[in-house]
Amino acid sequence: MVSLQRNAEWRLRAIRYGFISRGVRSGLARLIPAGLAALVLAVLAYGGTARANTITVSSLVDPGTASTCALRDAITAANTKARVHGCRAGNGTDTIVFASGLSGTITLGSTLPAIINTLTIQGTATSPPAITVSGGGLIQLLVVNAGAALNLNNLTLTDGNNANGNGGGIDNEGTLNVDNSTISGNNDADFAGGGIFNDTNATLTVVNSTISGNSAASAGGIDNAGTLTVVNSTFSGNSVLDSGGGISNSGTITVVNSTFAGNDAGLDGGGISNDNAANLEGTILASSTGGNCGGSAITDNGYNLSDDDSCIFSGTGSDNNVTTLDLGTLQNNGGPTQTIELGDASTALNAIPAASCLYANVNPCTNPPASSASGALVCDQRGVQRPQGTGCDIGAFELQATTDFESFETGLIVFPSQFAAGGSFSLAADAPAINPPTQSVTVTISSASFGPLSVTIPAGSFTLVKGQYEYSGTIGGIKYGASISGPVSGVYDFTFFAFGLDVDGITNPVTLTFQIGGIGANTGSDTIEAAIL
């Protein structure tokens, strides 16, 4: 952590060079250095509390060294319950996290140690996630043994390759939960499950995640022989030589409010190929080579849409041969994973009555997602609140109704592993009122060479302190602070700080977006010259 004096010097230099607007001066000057001191103390106190059974990865190297804690060593420490290199000993129910500010790609030299106990690997809650695990196109990434459980959160797992068995990316023989993560570009040319293979008697849950660009001889995205639940997730660009570009199922699957688009199969079932029990609800299947559905009939639990007649949907609110899905491309639309947005003319908009907008088996709107029979589906894949209109949108993406600020001034200071944003805004005459304690706040920064990087402070996080709404805490291993004050003569001030976040590579001009609220969110965006120090 840099000194408060140095922070003050950076602020003064930025103001001197004219990079900070009047609104930012009023906001940042109030917090730097005096207010920032309190904020830093608060986040340090929070981050300094020891967490039981937590193993912190300090390096992206593979294999590890005596002076570091590499991911491979951390898994071994969890498996053996013994200290390995720089990694503390596990106890059989462990969480692996990554050191503050650590970001980049871990390129594996061999498959990571098989998971034999209960383990969580927790990345950082940014968009895109800061940590990528890559097989370099040569190596299978992970194996979960029978009887073991692995939770993956806020990670990208890519370029796995298995020439000797199933699961180009991951072979799951036990229990695997994939949350807020991306499984992409994995390959299993001779066997099944380019992205993930879920074996007989194994359980796989995929929530708020994207399975994209995976390929295999059989089942491009996921090959399921056990039990699979998919909620609020996107399958795109997966391909297979025979059947099941997105998913091939010989076990039991439940798919809720997910989007399958642009998946390919050499035979049939470009989206989903089913040979046993498949239950779909609130899901879009589109633009598949080999047809959207193949194999045995899929149970239609309502509100499913297909742009061909291969799925034979007949449930409440379902339809076939839909020509007005109006889907975008797979891209960063906010949140930790890429998604496919809905256009304004999509048949999917508001198509599920609010009372029928329900999840099944797992609640994707808790952090982390929690097992639960059913309940109200109040978020989409990105965490955007559902519904935004009279009902929920079909698929993984909820089209957000936003209102632009009447006025928006902002500024940005970027320095190593930190950034500070701030400014002022006023609401449009027809805008919904803001109430920070009950609303989420999202800040997104991007430039031609960076990002977009999007950070969301969840609803319920802000508290009123001496007339100003404030937040300080840790999200996904990164320390954040924020404040919103006003209005004074109709103008609000805001500040936003991030500590220990890799912003290396950002260049001017920088686009900064500030958004507050879920339904009818108020938002502003500006392209500025940031102080990059």
Short mmCIF file of C-alpha atoms in Angstrom, two decimals:
data_model
loop_
_atom_site.label_atom_id
_atom_site.label_comp_id
_atom_site.label_asym_id
_atom_site.label_seq_id
_atom_site.Cartn_x
_atom_site.Cartn_y
_atom_site.Cartn_z
CA MET A 1 0.00 0.00 0.00
CA VAL A 2 1.42 3.35 -1.00
CA SER A 3 1.67 6.18 1.51
CA LEU A 4 -1.16 8.63 2.08
CA GLN A 5 1.29 11.44 1.39
CA ARG A 6 2.00 9.94 -2.04
CA ASN A 7 -1.75 9.62 -2.71
CA ALA A 8 -2.13 13.29 -1.90
CA GLU A 9 0.74 14.15 -4.24
CA TRP A 10 -0.93 12.19 -7.07
CA ARG A 11 -4.21 14.03 -6.48
CA LEU A 12 -2.53 17.43 -6.52
CA ARG A 13 -0.56 16.56 -9.65
CA ALA A 14 -3.72 15.38 -11.43
CA ILE A 15 -5.56 18.57 -10.50
CA ARG A 16 -2.58 20.70 -11.59
CA TYR A 17 -2.55 19.01 -15.00
CA GLY A 18 -6.27 19.61 -15.38
CA PHE A 19 -7.27 15.94 -15.52
CA ILE A 20 -9.87 16.19 -12.75
CA SER A 21 -13.17 17.97 -13.17
CA ARG A 22 -14.77 20.30 -10.65
CA GLY A 23 -17.07 17.48 -9.45
CA VAL A 24 -14.14 15.15 -8.85
CA ARG A 25 -12.23 17.81 -6.94
CA SER A 26 -15.13 18.27 -4.55
CA GLY A 27 -15.44 14.48 -4.09
CA LEU A 28 -11.79 13.40 -3.99
CA ALA A 29 -10.57 16.40 -2.05
CA ARG A 30 -12.95 15.42 0.69
CA LEU A 31 -11.51 11.89 0.93
CA ILE A 32 -7.83 12.37 0.11
CA PRO A 33 -5.86 12.26 2.24
CA ALA A 34 -7.97 12.47 5.40
CA GLY A 35 -10.98 10.46 4.26
CA LEU A 36 -8.82 8.02 2.35
CA ALA A 37 -6.87 7.35 5.52
CA ALA A 38 -10.05 6.17 7.22
CA LEU A 39 -11.00 4.15 4.16
CA VAL A 40 -7.58 2.47 3.95
CA LEU A 41 -7.67 1.63 7.65
CA ALA A 42 -11.12 0.13 7.24
CA VAL A 43 -10.21 -2.08 4.29
CA LEU A 44 -6.91 -3.11 5.85
CA ALA A 45 -8.69 -4.08 9.04
CA TYR A 46 -11.16 -6.11 7.01
CA GLY A 47 -8.51 -7.72 4.81
CA GLY A 48 -6.17 -8.39 7.72
CA THR A 49 -8.57 -10.69 9.52
CA ALA A 50 -7.31 -14.24 9.27
CA ARG A 51 -9.69 -16.61 7.51
CA ALA A 52 -9.59 -20.23 8.54
CA ASN A 53 -8.70 -22.81 5.91
CA THR A 54 -7.68 -20.21 3.31
CA ILE A 55 -4.65 -20.81 1.10
CA THR A 56 -3.39 -17.76 -0.81
CA VAL A 57 -1.73 -18.18 -4.21
CA SER A 58 1.07 -15.63 -4.57
CA SER A 59 2.47 -16.44 -8.02
CA LEU A 60 1.34 -17.34 -11.54
CA VAL A 61 4.26 -19.74 -12.06
CA ASP A 62 3.80 -23.43 -12.73
CA PRO A 63 5.31 -25.45 -11.20
CA GLY A 64 5.89 -23.56 -7.97
CA THR A 65 9.07 -22.71 -6.12
CA ALA A 66 10.16 -22.88 -2.51
CA SER A 67 9.52 -19.14 -2.04
CA THR A 68 6.09 -18.97 -3.69
CA CYS A 69 2.62 -20.45 -3.39
CA ALA A 70 1.54 -21.56 -6.86
CA LEU A 71 -1.92 -22.89 -7.70
CA ARG A 72 -0.55 -26.41 -8.12
CA ASP A 73 1.07 -26.23 -4.66
CA ALA A 74 -2.12 -24.84 -3.11
CA ILE A 75 -4.16 -27.77 -4.41
CA THR A 76 -1.54 -30.22 -3.14
CA ALA A 77 -1.58 -28.50 0.27
CA ALA A 78 -5.37 -28.87 0.35
CA ASN A 79 -5.16 -32.52 -0.67
CA THR A 80 -2.37 -33.53 1.71
CA LYS A 81 -3.26 -31.17 4.58
CA ALA A 82 0.43 -30.26 4.72
CA ARG A 83 2.45 -27.16 3.92
CA VAL A 84 3.82 -27.16 0.35
CA HIS A 85 6.42 -24.57 -0.73
CA GLY A 86 4.95 -21.21 0.27
CA CYS A 87 1.41 -22.54 0.74
CA ARG A 88 -0.08 -23.07 4.17
CA ALA A 89 -1.45 -26.49 5.06
CA GLY A 90 -5.04 -27.34 4.23
CA ASN A 91 -7.50 -29.19 6.41
CA GLY A 92 -9.68 -30.95 3.85
CA THR A 93 -12.27 -28.16 3.45
CA ASP A 94 -10.29 -25.29 2.03
CA THR A 95 -10.60 -22.12 -0.05
CA ILE A 96 -7.87 -21.08 -2.45
CA VAL A 97 -7.71 -17.34 -3.13
CA PHE A 98 -5.25 -15.17 -5.06
CA ALA A 99 -3.04 -12.48 -3.58
CA SER A 100 -4.32 -8.92 -3.87
CA GLY A 101 -3.25 -7.43 -7.20
CA LEU A 102 -2.25 -10.79 -8.70
CA SER A 103 -3.66 -11.17 -12.21
CA GLY A 104 -2.83 -12.89 -15.46
CA THR A 105 -2.61 -16.41 -16.87
CA ILE A 106 -1.35 -19.56 -15.19
CA THR A 107 -0.08 -21.76 -18.03
CA LEU A 108 0.09 -25.33 -16.85
CA GLY A 109 2.96 -27.70 -17.54
CA SER A 110 0.82 -30.71 -16.61
CA THR A 111 -2.70 -31.37 -15.35
CA LEU A 112 -3.29 -29.94 -11.90
CA PRO A 113 -3.45 -32.45 -9.01
CA ALA A 114 -6.79 -34.25 -8.85
CA ILE A 115 -9.22 -32.84 -6.28
CA ILE A 116 -9.71 -35.37 -3.48
CA ASN A 117 -11.40 -33.35 -0.70
CA THR A 118 -13.76 -30.35 -0.61
CA LEU A 119 -12.16 -27.30 -2.22
CA THR A 120 -13.14 -23.82 -3.45
CA ILE A 121 -10.95 -21.91 -5.92
CA GLN A 122 -12.04 -18.29 -5.69
CA GLY A 123 -10.98 -15.76 -8.31
CA THR A 124 -11.56 -12.01 -8.20
CA ALA A 125 -15.01 -10.55 -8.91
CA THR A 126 -14.06 -8.39 -11.88
CA SER A 127 -15.07 -8.35 -15.51
CA PRO A 128 -13.26 -10.17 -16.99
CA PRO A 129 -11.92 -12.23 -14.06
CA ALA A 130 -8.30 -11.47 -13.22
CA ILE A 131 -7.12 -15.10 -13.16
CA THR A 132 -7.00 -17.40 -16.18
CA VAL A 133 -5.90 -21.05 -16.02
CA SER A 134 -4.65 -22.31 -19.37
CA GLY A 135 -3.57 -25.69 -20.67
CA GLY A 136 -1.71 -24.05 -23.53
CA GLY A 137 -3.64 -26.25 -25.96
CA LEU A 138 -1.79 -29.30 -24.66
CA ILE A 139 -2.88 -30.09 -21.10
CA GLN A 140 -6.14 -31.13 -19.45
CA LEU A 141 -6.83 -28.63 -16.66
CA LEU A 142 -8.61 -30.38 -13.79
CA VAL A 143 -9.91 -33.70 -12.51
CA VAL A 144 -12.41 -34.01 -9.64
CA ASN A 145 -12.25 -37.46 -8.08
CA ALA A 146 -15.32 -39.44 -7.01
CA GLY A 147 -16.39 -38.35 -3.53
CA ALA A 148 -14.63 -34.97 -3.85
CA ALA A 149 -16.22 -31.54 -4.36
CA LEU A 150 -14.82 -28.52 -6.22
CA ASN A 151 -16.30 -25.03 -6.38
CA LEU A 152 -14.95 -22.70 -9.10
CA ASN A 153 -15.86 -19.01 -8.87
CA ASN A 154 -14.81 -15.99 -10.96
CA LEU A 155 -12.25 -17.81 -13.10
CA THR A 156 -11.47 -18.40 -16.76
CA LEU A 157 -10.40 -21.94 -17.70
CA THR A 158 -9.18 -22.21 -21.25
CA ASP A 159 -7.12 -24.10 -23.84
CA GLY A 160 -7.31 -27.47 -22.12
CA ASN A 161 -6.68 -30.56 -24.22
CA ASN A 162 -7.04 -34.21 -23.27
CA ALA A 163 -5.77 -36.78 -25.75
CA ASN A 164 -6.16 -39.74 -23.39
CA GLY A 165 -9.72 -39.59 -22.09
CA ASN A 166 -12.82 -37.52 -21.46
CA GLY A 167 -12.95 -33.85 -20.54
CA GLY A 168 -10.70 -31.55 -22.51
CA GLY A 169 -11.00 -28.91 -19.79
CA ILE A 170 -12.37 -30.71 -16.73
CA ASP A 171 -13.17 -34.35 -15.94
CA ASN A 172 -15.70 -34.44 -13.08
CA GLU A 173 -16.21 -37.73 -11.27
CA GLY A 174 -17.56 -36.13 -8.06
CA THR A 175 -19.32 -32.81 -7.42
CA LEU A 176 -18.43 -29.69 -9.41
CA ASN A 177 -19.94 -26.21 -9.15
CA VAL A 178 -18.97 -23.64 -11.81
CA ASP A 179 -20.10 -20.12 -10.85
CA ASN A 180 -19.49 -16.76 -12.55
CA SER A 181 -16.80 -18.38 -14.68
CA THR A 182 -15.87 -19.04 -18.30
CA ILE A 183 -14.96 -22.44 -19.75
CA SER A 184 -13.64 -21.70 -23.25
CA GLY A 185 -11.43 -22.98 -26.04
CA ASN A 186 -10.96 -26.48 -24.60
CA ASN A 187 -10.68 -29.52 -26.86
CA ASP A 188 -11.08 -33.28 -26.69
CA ALA A 189 -10.59 -34.43 -30.26
CA ASP A 190 -10.91 -38.17 -29.62
CA PHE A 191 -13.29 -38.44 -26.66
CA ALA A 192 -16.25 -36.67 -25.00
CA GLY A 193 -16.72 -33.32 -23.32
CA GLY A 194 -14.59 -30.59 -24.84
CA GLY A 195 -15.28 -28.21 -21.96
CA ILE A 196 -16.46 -30.53 -19.17
CA PHE A 197 -17.14 -34.24 -18.89
CA ASN A 198 -19.62 -35.08 -16.10
CA ASP A 199 -19.49 -38.80 -15.41
CA THR A 200 -22.19 -41.23 -14.26
CA ASN A 201 -23.09 -40.57 -10.60
CA ALA A 202 -21.33 -37.19 -10.76
CA THR A 203 -23.09 -33.86 -10.14
CA LEU A 204 -22.38 -30.69 -12.09
CA THR A 205 -23.95 -27.26 -11.54
CA VAL A 206 -23.25 -24.35 -13.91
CA VAL A 207 -24.49 -20.94 -12.76
CA ASN A 208 -24.01 -17.45 -14.21
CA SER A 209 -21.29 -18.85 -16.48
CA THR A 210 -20.31 -19.03 -20.14
CA ILE A 211 -19.32 -22.22 -21.97
CA SER A 212 -17.88 -21.14 -25.32
CA GLY A 213 -15.64 -22.24 -28.15
CA ASN A 214 -15.08 -25.77 -26.85
CA SER A 215 -14.83 -28.75 -29.21
CA ALA A 216 -14.75 -32.54 -29.06
CA ALA A 217 -15.48 -35.72 -30.95
CA SER A 218 -18.62 -36.03 -28.79
CA ALA A 219 -20.25 -33.19 -26.82
CA GLY A 220 -18.51 -29.91 -27.50
CA GLY A 221 -19.42 -27.92 -24.40
CA ILE A 222 -20.52 -30.45 -21.77
CA ASP A 223 -20.97 -34.21 -21.92
CA ASN A 224 -23.33 -35.19 -19.12
CA ALA A 225 -23.82 -38.77 -17.97
CA GLY A 226 -24.75 -37.81 -14.40
CA THR A 227 -26.83 -34.92 -13.04
CA LEU A 228 -26.46 -31.45 -14.54
CA THR A 229 -28.18 -28.19 -13.59
CA VAL A 230 -27.65 -25.04 -15.68
CA VAL A 231 -29.06 -21.65 -14.60
CA ASN A 232 -28.46 -18.19 -16.07
CA SER A 233 -25.71 -19.38 -18.40
CA THR A 234 -24.62 -19.00 -22.03
CA PHE A 235 -23.44 -21.67 -24.48
CA SER A 236 -21.94 -20.26 -27.67
CA GLY A 237 -19.58 -21.36 -30.41
CA ASN A 238 -19.14 -24.92 -29.13
CA SER A 239 -18.73 -27.64 -31.77
CA VAL A 240 -18.79 -31.43 -32.03
CA LEU A 241 -18.21 -34.02 -34.74
CA ASP A 242 -21.37 -36.00 -33.93
CA SER A 243 -24.18 -34.82 -31.59
CA GLY A 244 -24.49 -32.20 -28.86
CA GLY A 245 -22.59 -29.04 -29.71
CA GLY A 246 -23.58 -27.30 -26.49
CA ILE A 247 -24.62 -30.26 -24.30
CA SER A 248 -24.86 -33.98 -24.96
CA ASN A 249 -26.99 -35.66 -22.29
CA SER A 250 -27.31 -39.31 -21.34
CA GLY A 251 -28.12 -38.54 -17.68
CA THR A 252 -30.48 -35.92 -16.25
CA ILE A 253 -30.31 -32.20 -17.03
CA THR A 254 -32.27 -29.18 -15.89
CA VAL A 255 -31.72 -25.95 -17.81
CA VAL A 256 -33.30 -22.68 -16.65
CA ASN A 257 -33.12 -19.23 -18.25
CA SER A 258 -30.08 -19.91 -20.37
CA THR A 259 -29.04 -19.01 -23.91
CA PHE A 260 -27.69 -21.42 -26.56
CA ALA A 261 -26.58 -19.68 -29.75
CA GLY A 262 -24.21 -20.52 -32.58
CA ASN A 263 -23.30 -24.05 -31.51
CA ASP A 264 -22.48 -26.69 -34.14
CA ALA A 265 -22.99 -30.46 -34.48
CA GLY A 266 -21.92 -32.71 -37.33
CA LEU A 267 -25.03 -34.87 -36.89
CA ASP A 268 -27.78 -33.33 -34.77
CA GLY A 269 -28.44 -31.35 -31.62
CA GLY A 270 -26.22 -28.37 -32.23
CA GLY A 271 -27.60 -26.84 -29.05
CA ILE A 272 -28.64 -29.89 -26.98
CA SER A 273 -28.64 -33.58 -27.83
CA ASN A 274 -30.72 -35.59 -25.37
CA ASP A 275 -30.74 -39.36 -24.85
CA ASN A 276 -32.42 -39.54 -21.44
CA ALA A 277 -34.09 -36.85 -19.30
CA ALA A 278 -33.83 -33.17 -20.20
CA ASN A 279 -35.96 -30.42 -18.64
CA LEU A 280 -35.90 -26.91 -20.09
CA GLU A 281 -37.49 -23.70 -18.87
CA GLY A 282 -37.13 -20.08 -19.98
CA THR A 283 -34.34 -20.93 -22.43
CA ILE A 284 -33.35 -19.74 -25.92
CA LEU A 285 -31.87 -22.05 -28.57
CA ALA A 286 -30.78 -20.44 -31.83
CA SER A 287 -28.49 -20.50 -34.87
CA SER A 288 -27.32 -24.10 -34.42
CA THR A 289 -25.74 -26.19 -37.15
CA GLY A 290 -27.42 -29.61 -37.05
CA GLY A 291 -30.58 -28.16 -35.47
CA ASN A 292 -31.08 -26.72 -32.02
CA CYS A 293 -32.22 -30.02 -30.47
CA GLY A 294 -31.55 -33.67 -31.24
CA GLY A 295 -32.18 -37.18 -29.88
CA SER A 296 -35.05 -37.89 -27.49
CA ALA A 297 -37.80 -35.40 -26.76
CA ILE A 298 -37.02 -32.64 -24.29
CA THR A 299 -39.49 -31.90 -21.49
CA ASP A 300 -40.76 -28.36 -22.06
CA ASN A 301 -41.48 -26.69 -18.72
CA GLY A 302 -42.54 -23.46 -20.42
CA TYR A 303 -41.25 -20.25 -21.93
CA ASN A 304 -38.67 -21.81 -24.24
CA LEU A 305 -37.91 -20.36 -27.68
CA SER A 306 -36.24 -21.97 -30.70
CA ASP A 307 -35.56 -20.49 -34.13
CA ASP A 308 -36.16 -23.88 -35.76
CA ASP A 309 -38.63 -26.76 -35.26
CA SER A 310 -36.14 -29.36 -33.98
CA CYS A 311 -37.03 -28.92 -30.27
CA ILE A 312 -40.80 -29.38 -30.79
CA PHE A 313 -41.63 -27.02 -27.90
CA SER A 314 -45.29 -27.03 -26.85
CA GLY A 315 -45.29 -25.75 -23.26
CA THR A 316 -46.85 -22.57 -21.89
CA GLY A 317 -45.31 -19.53 -23.55
CA SER A 318 -42.97 -21.63 -25.70
CA ASP A 319 -42.57 -21.35 -29.46
CA ASN A 320 -40.71 -22.81 -32.44
CA ASN A 321 -39.42 -21.22 -35.64
CA VAL A 322 -39.17 -17.83 -33.95
CA THR A 323 -37.72 -15.29 -36.37
CA THR A 324 -37.54 -12.32 -34.00
CA LEU A 325 -35.14 -13.43 -31.27
CA ASP A 326 -32.95 -10.41 -32.11
CA LEU A 327 -29.79 -11.77 -30.49
CA GLY A 328 -26.47 -9.96 -30.34
CA THR A 329 -23.01 -11.50 -30.37
CA LEU A 330 -21.09 -12.97 -27.46
CA GLN A 331 -19.36 -10.01 -25.80
CA ASN A 332 -18.72 -8.22 -22.52
CA ASN A 333 -22.03 -6.71 -21.44
CA GLY A 334 -21.01 -6.29 -17.79
CA GLY A 335 -20.65 -8.94 -15.12
CA PRO A 336 -17.84 -11.49 -14.85
CA THR A 337 -18.60 -13.36 -18.09
CA GLN A 338 -19.45 -12.57 -21.69
CA THR A 339 -23.14 -12.76 -22.59
CA ILE A 340 -25.44 -12.47 -25.61
CA GLU A 341 -27.68 -9.43 -25.35
CA LEU A 342 -31.29 -9.16 -26.46
CA GLY A 343 -32.35 -6.46 -28.89
CA ASP A 344 -35.29 -4.13 -28.35
CA ALA A 345 -37.45 -6.14 -30.78
CA SER A 346 -36.82 -9.59 -29.28
CA THR A 347 -39.74 -11.96 -28.71
CA ALA A 348 -37.96 -12.95 -25.48
CA LEU A 349 -38.58 -9.60 -23.78
CA ASN A 350 -40.97 -9.69 -20.80
CA ALA A 351 -42.19 -13.10 -21.99
CA ILE A 352 -42.16 -14.85 -18.59
CA PRO A 353 -44.77 -13.60 -16.09
CA ALA A 354 -43.08 -12.48 -12.87
CA ALA A 355 -44.86 -15.20 -10.91
CA SER A 356 -43.41 -17.84 -13.26
CA CYS A 357 -39.87 -16.45 -13.30
CA LEU A 358 -38.28 -19.10 -11.06
CA TYR A 359 -34.95 -20.86 -10.67
CA ALA A 360 -34.67 -24.62 -10.10
CA ASN A 361 -32.23 -26.55 -7.89
CA VAL A 362 -29.88 -23.62 -7.26
CA ASN A 363 -30.43 -19.93 -6.46
CA PRO A 364 -28.05 -18.00 -8.77
CA CYS A 365 -28.70 -14.68 -7.05
CA THR A 366 -26.92 -15.40 -3.77
CA ASN A 367 -23.16 -15.08 -3.34
CA PRO A 368 -22.12 -17.81 -3.69
CA PRO A 369 -25.08 -19.48 -5.45
CA ALA A 370 -26.93 -21.75 -3.03
CA SER A 371 -28.72 -25.05 -3.49
CA SER A 372 -32.47 -24.57 -3.23
CA ALA A 373 -35.46 -26.34 -4.75
CA SER A 374 -37.05 -23.28 -6.40
CA GLY A 375 -37.66 -19.59 -5.87
CA ALA A 376 -37.91 -16.22 -7.56
CA LEU A 377 -35.25 -15.66 -10.23
CA VAL A 378 -34.37 -12.05 -9.40
CA CYS A 379 -31.10 -11.72 -11.39
CA ASP A 380 -29.68 -12.51 -14.81
CA GLN A 381 -26.26 -13.98 -15.67
CA ARG A 382 -24.56 -10.62 -15.05
CA GLY A 383 -26.34 -9.96 -11.76
CA VAL A 384 -28.78 -7.46 -13.32
CA GLN A 385 -32.10 -7.40 -11.51
CA ARG A 386 -35.04 -9.35 -12.95
CA PRO A 387 -37.62 -8.41 -14.09
CA GLN A 388 -36.89 -5.06 -15.71
CA GLY A 389 -40.37 -4.79 -17.22
CA THR A 390 -43.73 -6.50 -16.85
CA GLY A 391 -42.07 -9.90 -16.78
CA CYS A 392 -38.69 -11.63 -17.02
CA ASP A 393 -36.89 -11.99 -20.33
CA ILE A 394 -36.30 -15.49 -21.68
CA GLY A 395 -32.66 -16.56 -21.69
CA ALA A 396 -29.62 -15.63 -19.62
CA PHE A 397 -29.77 -11.90 -20.41
CA GLU A 398 -32.27 -9.40 -18.99
CA LEU A 399 -32.47 -6.28 -21.15
CA GLN A 400 -31.89 -3.42 -18.77
CA ALA A 401 -34.06 -0.34 -18.85
CA THR A 402 -31.70 2.51 -18.07
CA THR A 403 -32.11 6.27 -17.83
CA ASP A 404 -29.25 8.58 -18.71
CA PHE A 405 -28.18 11.17 -16.17
CA GLU A 406 -29.23 14.70 -17.02
CA SER A 407 -25.61 15.73 -16.46
CA PHE A 408 -22.47 13.70 -15.76
CA GLU A 409 -18.93 14.89 -15.01
CA THR A 410 -16.20 12.47 -14.09
CA GLY A 411 -12.45 12.03 -13.70
CA LEU A 412 -10.08 9.13 -13.12
CA ILE A 413 -6.69 8.66 -11.49
CA VAL A 414 -4.88 5.42 -12.35
CA PHE A 415 -1.77 4.31 -10.50
CA PRO A 416 -0.12 0.93 -9.88
CA SER A 417 -2.68 -1.64 -8.65
CA GLN A 418 -5.19 1.09 -7.80
CA PHE A 419 -7.57 3.58 -9.32
CA ALA A 420 -9.77 6.37 -8.03
CA ALA A 421 -12.79 7.69 -9.90
CA GLY A 422 -15.17 10.44 -8.99
CA GLY A 423 -17.43 13.14 -10.23
CA SER A 424 -20.92 14.53 -10.12
CA PHE A 425 -24.27 13.76 -11.70
CA SER A 426 -27.85 14.96 -11.76
CA LEU A 427 -30.95 12.90 -12.51
CA ALA A 428 -33.18 13.35 -15.53
CA ALA A 429 -36.64 14.73 -14.87
CA ASP A 430 -38.32 11.35 -15.55
CA ALA A 431 -35.64 9.22 -13.84
CA PRO A 432 -36.44 6.89 -10.93
CA ALA A 433 -35.21 8.08 -7.54
CA ILE A 434 -31.92 6.72 -6.21
CA ASN A 435 -31.51 5.07 -2.82
CA PRO A 436 -27.94 3.72 -2.46
CA PRO A 437 -28.60 1.40 0.52
CA THR A 438 -31.03 -0.63 -1.60
CA GLN A 439 -29.32 -0.41 -4.99
CA SER A 440 -26.25 -1.83 -6.68
CA VAL A 441 -23.52 0.47 -8.01
CA THR A 442 -21.38 -0.46 -11.01
CA VAL A 443 -18.27 1.28 -12.31
CA THR A 444 -16.78 0.23 -15.66
CA ILE A 445 -13.50 1.48 -17.16
CA SER A 446 -12.09 0.63 -20.57
CA SER A 447 -9.71 1.91 -23.22
CA ALA A 448 -8.55 0.73 -26.62
CA SER A 449 -5.91 -1.43 -24.95
CA PHE A 450 -7.71 -2.43 -21.76
CA GLY A 451 -10.90 -4.00 -20.48
CA PRO A 452 -13.67 -3.40 -20.16
CA LEU A 453 -13.24 -3.95 -16.44
CA SER A 454 -16.52 -3.79 -14.56
CA VAL A 455 -16.97 -3.82 -10.78
CA THR A 456 -20.35 -4.04 -9.02
CA ILE A 457 -20.99 -3.22 -5.38
CA PRO A 458 -24.09 -5.29 -4.58
CA ALA A 459 -27.38 -3.82 -3.40
CA GLY A 460 -27.56 -3.46 0.37
CA SER A 461 -23.88 -2.56 0.74
CA PHE A 462 -24.07 1.20 1.34
CA THR A 463 -24.77 2.79 4.73
CA LEU A 464 -25.61 6.39 5.64
CA VAL A 465 -22.77 8.01 7.58
CA LYS A 466 -23.09 11.71 8.54
CA GLY A 467 -25.27 12.51 5.56
CA GLN A 468 -23.18 10.55 3.04
CA TYR A 469 -23.73 7.03 1.72
CA GLU A 470 -20.51 5.03 2.11
CA TYR A 471 -19.15 1.57 1.39
CA SER A 472 -15.83 -0.07 2.19
CA GLY A 473 -15.13 -3.77 1.94
CA THR A 474 -13.70 -6.62 -0.10
CA ILE A 475 -15.27 -8.20 -3.17
CA GLY A 476 -13.53 -11.19 -4.72
CA GLY A 477 -10.29 -10.43 -2.89
CA ILE A 478 -10.13 -6.77 -4.04
CA LYS A 479 -10.63 -3.88 -1.60
CA TYR A 480 -13.12 -1.19 -2.63
CA GLY A 481 -14.45 2.04 -1.22
CA ALA A 482 -17.19 4.33 -2.49
CA SER A 483 -19.34 7.26 -1.46
CA ILE A 484 -22.41 9.05 -2.81
CA SER A 485 -23.57 12.36 -1.38
CA GLY A 486 -26.18 14.99 -2.16
CA PRO A 487 -28.16 16.23 -3.82
CA VAL A 488 -27.12 19.84 -3.45
CA SER A 489 -29.08 21.99 -5.89
CA GLY A 490 -29.96 18.73 -7.68
CA VAL A 491 -26.34 17.56 -8.03
CA TYR A 492 -24.88 14.40 -6.46
CA ASP A 493 -21.17 13.73 -5.91
CA PHE A 494 -19.62 10.26 -6.07
CA THR A 495 -16.21 8.70 -5.46
CA PHE A 496 -15.00 5.16 -6.11
CA PHE A 497 -11.68 3.55 -5.10
CA ALA A 498 -10.14 0.15 -5.87
CA PHE A 499 -7.01 -1.19 -4.13
CA GLY A 500 -4.96 -4.18 -5.29
CA LEU A 501 -6.52 -4.38 -8.74
CA ASP A 502 -4.38 -4.82 -11.84
CA VAL A 503 -4.98 -1.88 -14.20
CA ASP A 504 -1.72 -2.25 -16.07
CA GLY A 505 -2.01 -1.49 -19.77
CA ILE A 506 -4.75 1.12 -19.63
CA THR A 507 -4.14 4.05 -21.97
CA ASN A 508 -5.92 7.30 -22.78
CA PRO A 509 -8.60 8.05 -23.68
CA VAL A 510 -10.51 6.08 -21.05
CA THR A 511 -14.26 5.49 -21.02
CA LEU A 512 -15.80 5.48 -17.55
CA THR A 513 -19.38 4.42 -16.88
CA PHE A 514 -21.16 4.87 -13.56
CA GLN A 515 -24.48 3.13 -12.94
CA ILE A 516 -26.71 3.03 -9.89
CA GLY A 517 -29.77 0.85 -9.49
CA GLY A 518 -31.36 -2.24 -10.98
CA ILE A 519 -34.76 -1.64 -12.57
CA GLY A 520 -34.70 1.64 -14.45
CA ALA A 521 -31.05 2.12 -13.52
CA ASN A 522 -29.59 5.61 -13.75
CA THR A 523 -26.38 5.70 -15.72
CA GLY A 524 -23.77 7.99 -17.20
CA SER A 525 -20.77 7.41 -19.46
CA ASP A 526 -17.93 9.71 -20.45
CA THR A 527 -14.69 9.36 -22.39
CA ILE A 528 -11.94 11.28 -20.63
CA GLU A 529 -8.20 11.84 -20.34
CA ALA A 530 -7.27 10.05 -17.11
CA ALA A 531 -4.28 10.82 -14.91
CA ILE A 532 -2.19 7.66 -15.44
CA LEU A 533 0.60 7.82 -12.88
#
